[in-house]
mmCIF file of C-alpha atoms in Angstrom:
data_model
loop_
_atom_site.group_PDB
_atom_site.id
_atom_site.type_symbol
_atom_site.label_atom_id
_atom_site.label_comp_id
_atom_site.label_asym_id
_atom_site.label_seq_id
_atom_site.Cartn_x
_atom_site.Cartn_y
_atom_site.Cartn_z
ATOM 1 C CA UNK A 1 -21.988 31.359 56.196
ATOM 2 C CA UNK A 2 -23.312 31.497 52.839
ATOM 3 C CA UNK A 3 -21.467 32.134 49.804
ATOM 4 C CA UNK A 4 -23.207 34.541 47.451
ATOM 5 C CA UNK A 5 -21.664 35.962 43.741
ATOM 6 C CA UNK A 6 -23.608 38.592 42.379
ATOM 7 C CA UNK A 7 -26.687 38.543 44.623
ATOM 8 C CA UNK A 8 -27.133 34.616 44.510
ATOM 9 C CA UNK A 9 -25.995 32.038 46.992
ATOM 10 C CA UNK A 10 -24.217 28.793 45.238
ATOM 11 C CA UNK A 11 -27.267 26.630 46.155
ATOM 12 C CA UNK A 12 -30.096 28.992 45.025
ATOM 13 C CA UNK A 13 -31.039 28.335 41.534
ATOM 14 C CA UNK A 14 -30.507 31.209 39.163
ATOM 15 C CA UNK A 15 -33.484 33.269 36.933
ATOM 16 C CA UNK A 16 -34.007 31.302 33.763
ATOM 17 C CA UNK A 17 -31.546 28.542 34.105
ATOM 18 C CA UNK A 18 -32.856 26.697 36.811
ATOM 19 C CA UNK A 19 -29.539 26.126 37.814
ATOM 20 C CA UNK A 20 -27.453 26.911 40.951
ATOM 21 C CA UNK A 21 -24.074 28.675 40.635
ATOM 22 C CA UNK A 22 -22.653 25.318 42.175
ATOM 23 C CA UNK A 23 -23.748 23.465 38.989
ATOM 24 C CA UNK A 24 -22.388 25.658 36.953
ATOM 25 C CA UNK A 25 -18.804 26.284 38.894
ATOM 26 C CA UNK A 26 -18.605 22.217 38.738
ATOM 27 C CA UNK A 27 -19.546 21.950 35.756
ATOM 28 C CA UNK A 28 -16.835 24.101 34.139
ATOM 29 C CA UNK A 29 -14.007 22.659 36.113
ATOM 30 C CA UNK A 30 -14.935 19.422 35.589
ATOM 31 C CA UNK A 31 -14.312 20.574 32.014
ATOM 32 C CA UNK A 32 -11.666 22.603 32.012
ATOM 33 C CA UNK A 33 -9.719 20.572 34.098
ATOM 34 C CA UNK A 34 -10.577 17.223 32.119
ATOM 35 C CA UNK A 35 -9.778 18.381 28.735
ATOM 36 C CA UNK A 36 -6.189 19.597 30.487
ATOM 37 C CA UNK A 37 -5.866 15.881 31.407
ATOM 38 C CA UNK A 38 -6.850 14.359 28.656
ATOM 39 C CA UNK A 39 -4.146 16.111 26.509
ATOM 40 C CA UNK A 40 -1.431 15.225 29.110
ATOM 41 C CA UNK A 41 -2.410 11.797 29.360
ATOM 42 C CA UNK A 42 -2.948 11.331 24.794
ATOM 43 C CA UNK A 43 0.483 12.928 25.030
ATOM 44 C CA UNK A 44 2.112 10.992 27.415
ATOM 45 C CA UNK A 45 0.148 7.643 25.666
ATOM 46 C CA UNK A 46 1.899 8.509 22.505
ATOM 47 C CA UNK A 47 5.444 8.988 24.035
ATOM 48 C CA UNK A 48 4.746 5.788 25.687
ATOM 49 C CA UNK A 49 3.581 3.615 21.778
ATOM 50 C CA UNK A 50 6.860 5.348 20.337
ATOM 51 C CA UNK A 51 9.103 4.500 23.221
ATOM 52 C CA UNK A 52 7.575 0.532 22.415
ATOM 53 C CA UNK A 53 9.010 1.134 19.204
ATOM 54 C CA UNK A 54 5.630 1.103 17.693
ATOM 55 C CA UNK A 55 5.002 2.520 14.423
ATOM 56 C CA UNK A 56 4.967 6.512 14.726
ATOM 57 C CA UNK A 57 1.703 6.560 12.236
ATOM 58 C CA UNK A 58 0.019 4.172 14.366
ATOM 59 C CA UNK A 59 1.025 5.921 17.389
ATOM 60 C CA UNK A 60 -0.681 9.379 16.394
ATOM 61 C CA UNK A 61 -3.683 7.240 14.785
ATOM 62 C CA UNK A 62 -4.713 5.408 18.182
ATOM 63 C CA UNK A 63 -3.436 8.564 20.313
ATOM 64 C CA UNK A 64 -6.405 10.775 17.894
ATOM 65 C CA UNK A 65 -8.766 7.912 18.306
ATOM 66 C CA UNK A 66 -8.331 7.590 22.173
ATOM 67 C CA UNK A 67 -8.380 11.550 22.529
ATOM 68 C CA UNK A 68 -12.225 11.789 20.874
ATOM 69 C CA UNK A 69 -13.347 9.413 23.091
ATOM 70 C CA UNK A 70 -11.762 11.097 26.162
ATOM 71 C CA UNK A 71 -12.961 14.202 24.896
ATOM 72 C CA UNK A 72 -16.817 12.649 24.549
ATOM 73 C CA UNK A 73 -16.540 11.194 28.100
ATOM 74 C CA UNK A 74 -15.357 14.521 29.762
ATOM 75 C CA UNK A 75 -18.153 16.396 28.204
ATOM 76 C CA UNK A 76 -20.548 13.981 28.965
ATOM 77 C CA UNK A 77 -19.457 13.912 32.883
ATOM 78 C CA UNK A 78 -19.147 17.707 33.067
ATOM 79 C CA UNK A 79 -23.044 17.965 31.491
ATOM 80 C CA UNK A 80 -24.455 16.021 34.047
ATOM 81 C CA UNK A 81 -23.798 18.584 36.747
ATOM 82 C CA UNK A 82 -26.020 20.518 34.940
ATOM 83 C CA UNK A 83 -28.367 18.105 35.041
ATOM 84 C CA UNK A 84 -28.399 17.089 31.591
ATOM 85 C CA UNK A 85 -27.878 12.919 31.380
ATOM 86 C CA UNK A 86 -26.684 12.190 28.601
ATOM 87 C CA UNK A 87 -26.250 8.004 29.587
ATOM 88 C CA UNK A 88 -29.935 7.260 28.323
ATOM 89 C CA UNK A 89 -30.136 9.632 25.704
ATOM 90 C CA UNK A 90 -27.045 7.983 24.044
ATOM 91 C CA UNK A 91 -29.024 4.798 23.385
ATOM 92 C CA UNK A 92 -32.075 6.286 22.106
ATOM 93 C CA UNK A 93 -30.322 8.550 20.262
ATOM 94 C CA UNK A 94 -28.022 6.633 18.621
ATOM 95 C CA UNK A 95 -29.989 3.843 17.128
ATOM 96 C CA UNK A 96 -31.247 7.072 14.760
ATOM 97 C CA UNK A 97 -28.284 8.487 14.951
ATOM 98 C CA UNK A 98 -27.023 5.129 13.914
ATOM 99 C CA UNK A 99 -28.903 5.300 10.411
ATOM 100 C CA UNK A 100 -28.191 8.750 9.444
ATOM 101 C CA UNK A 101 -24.638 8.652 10.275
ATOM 102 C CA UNK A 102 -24.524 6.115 7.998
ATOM 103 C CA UNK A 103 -25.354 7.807 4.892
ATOM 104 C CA UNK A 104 -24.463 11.239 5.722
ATOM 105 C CA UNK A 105 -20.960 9.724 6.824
ATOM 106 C CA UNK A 106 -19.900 7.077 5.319
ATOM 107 C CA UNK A 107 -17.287 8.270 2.987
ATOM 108 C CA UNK A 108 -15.406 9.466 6.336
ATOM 109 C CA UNK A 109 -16.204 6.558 8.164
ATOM 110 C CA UNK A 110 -14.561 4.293 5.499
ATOM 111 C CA UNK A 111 -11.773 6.837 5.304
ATOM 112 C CA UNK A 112 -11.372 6.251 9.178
ATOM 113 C CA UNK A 113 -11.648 2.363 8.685
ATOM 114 C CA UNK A 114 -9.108 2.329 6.077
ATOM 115 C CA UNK A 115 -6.565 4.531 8.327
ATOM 116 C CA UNK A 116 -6.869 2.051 10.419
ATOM 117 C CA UNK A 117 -5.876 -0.630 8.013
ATOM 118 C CA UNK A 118 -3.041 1.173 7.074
ATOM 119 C CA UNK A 119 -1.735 2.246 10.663
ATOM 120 C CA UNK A 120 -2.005 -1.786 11.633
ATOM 121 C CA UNK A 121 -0.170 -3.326 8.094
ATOM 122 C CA UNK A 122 2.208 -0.021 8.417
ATOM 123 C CA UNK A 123 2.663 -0.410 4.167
ATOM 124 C CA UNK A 124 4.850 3.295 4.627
ATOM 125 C CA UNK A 125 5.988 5.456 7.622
ATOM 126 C CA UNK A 126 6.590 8.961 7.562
ATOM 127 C CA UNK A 127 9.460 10.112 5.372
ATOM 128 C CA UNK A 128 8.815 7.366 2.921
ATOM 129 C CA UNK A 129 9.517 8.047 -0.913
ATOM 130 C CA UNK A 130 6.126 6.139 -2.127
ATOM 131 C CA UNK A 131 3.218 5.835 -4.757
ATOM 132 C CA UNK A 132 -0.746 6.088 -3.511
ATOM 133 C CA UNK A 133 -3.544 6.611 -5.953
ATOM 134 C CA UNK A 134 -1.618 7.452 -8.590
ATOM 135 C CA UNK A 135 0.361 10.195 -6.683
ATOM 136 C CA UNK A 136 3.755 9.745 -5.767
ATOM 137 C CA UNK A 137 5.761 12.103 -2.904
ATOM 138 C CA UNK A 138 6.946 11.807 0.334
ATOM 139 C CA UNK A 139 4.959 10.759 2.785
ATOM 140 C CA UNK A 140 4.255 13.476 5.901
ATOM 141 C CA UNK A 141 1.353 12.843 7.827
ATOM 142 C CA UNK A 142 -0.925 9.943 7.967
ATOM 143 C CA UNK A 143 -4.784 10.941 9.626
ATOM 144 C CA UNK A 144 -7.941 10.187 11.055
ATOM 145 C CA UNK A 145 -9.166 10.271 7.003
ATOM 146 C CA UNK A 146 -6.901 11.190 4.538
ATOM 147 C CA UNK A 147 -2.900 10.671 4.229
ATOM 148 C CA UNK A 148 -0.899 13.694 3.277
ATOM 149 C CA UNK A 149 2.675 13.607 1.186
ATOM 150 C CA UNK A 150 4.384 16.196 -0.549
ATOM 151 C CA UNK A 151 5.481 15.890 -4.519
ATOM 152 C CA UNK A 152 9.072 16.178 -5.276
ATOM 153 C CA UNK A 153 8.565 20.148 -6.635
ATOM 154 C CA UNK A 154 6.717 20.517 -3.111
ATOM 155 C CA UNK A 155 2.853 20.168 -3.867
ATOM 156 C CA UNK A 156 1.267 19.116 -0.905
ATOM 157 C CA UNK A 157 -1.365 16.208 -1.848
ATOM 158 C CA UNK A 158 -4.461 15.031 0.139
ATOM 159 C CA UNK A 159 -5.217 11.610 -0.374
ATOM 160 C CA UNK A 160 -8.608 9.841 1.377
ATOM 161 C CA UNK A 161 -7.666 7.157 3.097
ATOM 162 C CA UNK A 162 -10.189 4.686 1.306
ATOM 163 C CA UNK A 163 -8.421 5.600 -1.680
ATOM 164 C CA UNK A 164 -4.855 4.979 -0.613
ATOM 165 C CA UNK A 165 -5.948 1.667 1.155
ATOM 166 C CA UNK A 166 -7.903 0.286 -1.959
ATOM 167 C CA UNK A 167 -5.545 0.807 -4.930
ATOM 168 C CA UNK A 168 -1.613 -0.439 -5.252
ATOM 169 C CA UNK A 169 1.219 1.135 -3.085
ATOM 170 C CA UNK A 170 4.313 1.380 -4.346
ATOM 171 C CA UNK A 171 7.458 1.987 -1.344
ATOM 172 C CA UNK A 172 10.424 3.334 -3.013
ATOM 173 C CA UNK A 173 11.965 3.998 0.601
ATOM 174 C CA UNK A 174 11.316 0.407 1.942
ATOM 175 C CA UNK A 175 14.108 -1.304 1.426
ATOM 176 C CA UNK A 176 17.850 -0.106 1.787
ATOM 177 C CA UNK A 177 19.123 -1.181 -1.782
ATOM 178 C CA UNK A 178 17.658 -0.685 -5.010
ATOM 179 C CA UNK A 179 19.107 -1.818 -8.368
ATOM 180 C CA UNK A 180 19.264 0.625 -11.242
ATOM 181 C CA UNK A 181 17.988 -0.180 -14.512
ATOM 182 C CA UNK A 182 19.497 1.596 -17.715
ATOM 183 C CA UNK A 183 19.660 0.912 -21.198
ATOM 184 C CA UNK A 184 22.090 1.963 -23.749
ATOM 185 C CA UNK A 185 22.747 1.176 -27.575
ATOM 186 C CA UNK A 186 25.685 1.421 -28.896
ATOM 187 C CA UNK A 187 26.348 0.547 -33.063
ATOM 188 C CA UNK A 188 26.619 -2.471 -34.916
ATOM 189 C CA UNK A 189 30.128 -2.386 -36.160
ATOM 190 C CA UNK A 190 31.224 -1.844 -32.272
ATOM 191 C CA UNK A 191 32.997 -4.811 -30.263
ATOM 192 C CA UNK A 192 30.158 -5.961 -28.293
ATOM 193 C CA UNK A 193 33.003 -7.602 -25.691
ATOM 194 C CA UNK A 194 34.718 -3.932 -25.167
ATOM 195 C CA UNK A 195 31.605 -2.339 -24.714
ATOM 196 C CA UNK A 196 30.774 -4.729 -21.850
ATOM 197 C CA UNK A 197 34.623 -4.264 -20.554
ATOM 198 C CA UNK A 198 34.293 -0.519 -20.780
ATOM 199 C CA UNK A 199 31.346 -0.347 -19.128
ATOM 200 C CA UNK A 200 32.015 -2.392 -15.921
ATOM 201 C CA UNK A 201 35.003 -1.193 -15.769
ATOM 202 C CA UNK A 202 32.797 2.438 -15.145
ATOM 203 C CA UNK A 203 30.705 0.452 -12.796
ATOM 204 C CA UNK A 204 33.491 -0.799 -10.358
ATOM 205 C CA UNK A 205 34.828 2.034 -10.375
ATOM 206 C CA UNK A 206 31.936 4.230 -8.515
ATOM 207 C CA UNK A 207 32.004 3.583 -4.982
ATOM 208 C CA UNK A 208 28.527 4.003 -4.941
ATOM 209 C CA UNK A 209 27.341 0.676 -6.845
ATOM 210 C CA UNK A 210 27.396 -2.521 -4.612
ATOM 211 C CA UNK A 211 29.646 -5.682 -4.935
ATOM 212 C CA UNK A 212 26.453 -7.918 -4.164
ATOM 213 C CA UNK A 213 24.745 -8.356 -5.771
ATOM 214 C CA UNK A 214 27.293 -7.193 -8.526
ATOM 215 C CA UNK A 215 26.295 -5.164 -11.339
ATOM 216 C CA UNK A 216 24.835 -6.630 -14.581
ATOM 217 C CA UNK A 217 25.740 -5.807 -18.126
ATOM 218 C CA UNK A 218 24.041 -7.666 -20.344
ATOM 219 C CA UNK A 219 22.764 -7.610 -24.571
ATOM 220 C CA UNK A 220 18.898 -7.087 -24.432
ATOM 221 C CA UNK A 221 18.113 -7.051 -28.391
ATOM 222 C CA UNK A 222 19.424 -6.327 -31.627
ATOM 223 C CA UNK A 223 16.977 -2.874 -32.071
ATOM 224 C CA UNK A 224 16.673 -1.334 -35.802
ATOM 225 C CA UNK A 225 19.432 0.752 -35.749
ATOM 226 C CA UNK A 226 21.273 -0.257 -32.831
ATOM 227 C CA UNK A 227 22.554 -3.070 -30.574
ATOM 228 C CA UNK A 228 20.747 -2.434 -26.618
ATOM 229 C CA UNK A 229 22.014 -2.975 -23.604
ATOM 230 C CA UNK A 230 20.764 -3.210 -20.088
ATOM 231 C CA UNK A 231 22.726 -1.688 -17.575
ATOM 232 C CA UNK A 232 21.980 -3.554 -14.368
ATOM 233 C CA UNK A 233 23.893 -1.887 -11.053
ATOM 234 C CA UNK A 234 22.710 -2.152 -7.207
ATOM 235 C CA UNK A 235 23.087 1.490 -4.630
ATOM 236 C CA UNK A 236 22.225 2.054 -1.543
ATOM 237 C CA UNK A 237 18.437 3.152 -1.939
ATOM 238 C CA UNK A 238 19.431 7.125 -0.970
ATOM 239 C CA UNK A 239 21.937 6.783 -3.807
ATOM 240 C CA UNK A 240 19.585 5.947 -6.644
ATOM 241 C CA UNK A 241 18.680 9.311 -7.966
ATOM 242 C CA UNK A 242 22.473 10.823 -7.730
ATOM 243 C CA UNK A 243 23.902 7.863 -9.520
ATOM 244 C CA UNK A 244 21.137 7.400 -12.195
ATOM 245 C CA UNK A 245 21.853 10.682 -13.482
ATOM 246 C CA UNK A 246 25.824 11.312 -13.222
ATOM 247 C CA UNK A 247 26.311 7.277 -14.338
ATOM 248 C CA UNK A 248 24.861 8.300 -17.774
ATOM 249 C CA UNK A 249 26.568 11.380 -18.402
ATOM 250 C CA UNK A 250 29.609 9.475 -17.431
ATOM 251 C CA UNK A 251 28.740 6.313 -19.706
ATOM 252 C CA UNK A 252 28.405 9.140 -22.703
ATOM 253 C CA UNK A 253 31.992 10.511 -22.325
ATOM 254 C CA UNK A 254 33.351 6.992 -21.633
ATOM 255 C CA UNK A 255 31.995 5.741 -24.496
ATOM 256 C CA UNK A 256 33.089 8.676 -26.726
ATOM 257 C CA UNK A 257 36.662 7.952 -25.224
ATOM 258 C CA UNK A 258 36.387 4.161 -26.063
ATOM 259 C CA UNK A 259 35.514 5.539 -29.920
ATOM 260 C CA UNK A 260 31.902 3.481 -29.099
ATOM 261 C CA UNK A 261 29.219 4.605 -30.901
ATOM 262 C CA UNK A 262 25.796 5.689 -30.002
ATOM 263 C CA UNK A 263 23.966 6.038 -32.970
ATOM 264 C CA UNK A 264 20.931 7.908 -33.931
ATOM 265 C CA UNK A 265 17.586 5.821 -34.950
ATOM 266 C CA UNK A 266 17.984 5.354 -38.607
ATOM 267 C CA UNK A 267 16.389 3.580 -41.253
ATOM 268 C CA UNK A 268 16.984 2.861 -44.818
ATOM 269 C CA UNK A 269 15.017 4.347 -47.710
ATOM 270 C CA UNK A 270 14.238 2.552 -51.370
ATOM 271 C CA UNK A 271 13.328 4.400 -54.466
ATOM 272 C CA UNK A 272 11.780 3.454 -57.052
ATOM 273 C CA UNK A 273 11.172 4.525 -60.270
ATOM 274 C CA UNK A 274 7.880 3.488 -62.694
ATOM 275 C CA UNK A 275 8.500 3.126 -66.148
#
């Protein structure tokens, strides 16, 4: 018994179209149901790279690659039961294709090349405090194209991959440790020896600065109007900012304890008078 949906059996080709209702049924599940797969399977491919403990950005980078090709293959099987072959018109086409997509594109497809450079060398990961082009924030999302991080007062930037891969990085976040680096100058009449003493003494006494490598306190130069030290402690790397700013505001009342001066930048003016 044949089928028939509105007036037309699945194998009799329909006005216009040329096609059967068979063709077209087919070709939409084939759709349908392959673009379903191919978003369980990318998902279930990316669980799988994380669960190798591979990088998270390289993870989402291959899963977006392997999805477009999916994607490109689906379409290409679920056209052809509409009679539209696509297999042959691929080569043809793309040797033109081939030329103009590389003008027209190849900004993007030296953002995508450089994405990939930086999802194999992994130079950050998400969450990573860094410095790319110039910008520095945290690092959220790394595409396709462009990496995204947000600024510390919460500016999202959009960075083109080409231009994050071909300039200096800087990783804040890398490593666990960092050392601080401070200067201070204290007065010329002060006990160089007690200001050394006072301040270590500050030093081992936050729980926050490392035993090794121990701090450093050290005479840098003999400045115009003051003698400079460099202040030289290690923290834990989620420490740095906290301790960089209450370590000086406790230096400043230490010092004013101690009866160590900080003096002002002062220099010494001669008169004179022509007779």
């Amino acid at each position: 018994m044949a089928i028939e949906i509105a007036g037309y059996g699945l194998e009799e080709p329909l006005p216009l179209l040329g096609l059967s209702l068979w063709n077209i049924i087919l070709f939409l599940v084939v759709l349908i149901v392959g673009i379903a797969v191919v978003k369980i399977f990318t998902g279930a491919f990316k669980k799988w790279m994380i669960k190798a403990k591979i990088t998270e950005i390289l993870a989402e980078f291959s899963t977006r690659i392997l999805r477009m090709i999916m994607y490109i293959f689906v379409i290409g099987t679920a056209l052809a039961f509409l009679g539209i072959e696509i297999g042959a018109a691929l080569v043809s086409v793309s040797v033109v294709l081939g030329f103009v997509l590389g003008f027209a594109l190849g900004d993007t497809l030296s953002n995508i090349a450089a994405g990939f450079m930086v999802a194999i060398t992994k130079p950050f990961k998400t969450g990573d405090f860094v410095t790319a082009n110039g910008e520095t924030g945290t690092i959220k999302n790394v595409g396709i194209s462009v990496t995204e991080l947000d600024t510390v007062d919460n500016k999202r930037i959009i960075i083109p991959n080409k231009l994050v891969w071909g300039g200096n990085i800087t990783n804040f976040t890398r490593h666990p440790t960092r050392r601080v680096d401070l200067e201070m100058g204290v007065g010329y009449d002060d006990d160089l020896d007690h200001v050394i003493k006072t301040t270590m003494s500050l030093l081992k006494a936050d729980n926050r600065v490392l035993s090794n490598p121990g701090p450093q306190v050290a005479v840098k130069e003999m400045a115009d109007s003051a003698v400079v030290f460099v202040i030289r402690p290690w923290v834990k790397t989620e420490d740095y900012w906290d301790f960089f700013f209450d370590f000086q505001k406790a230096l400043k009342q230490k010092y004013d304890e101690e009866g160590i001066s900080i003096p002002f930048p002062q220099s010494d003016v001669h008169l004179f008078q022509n007779k």
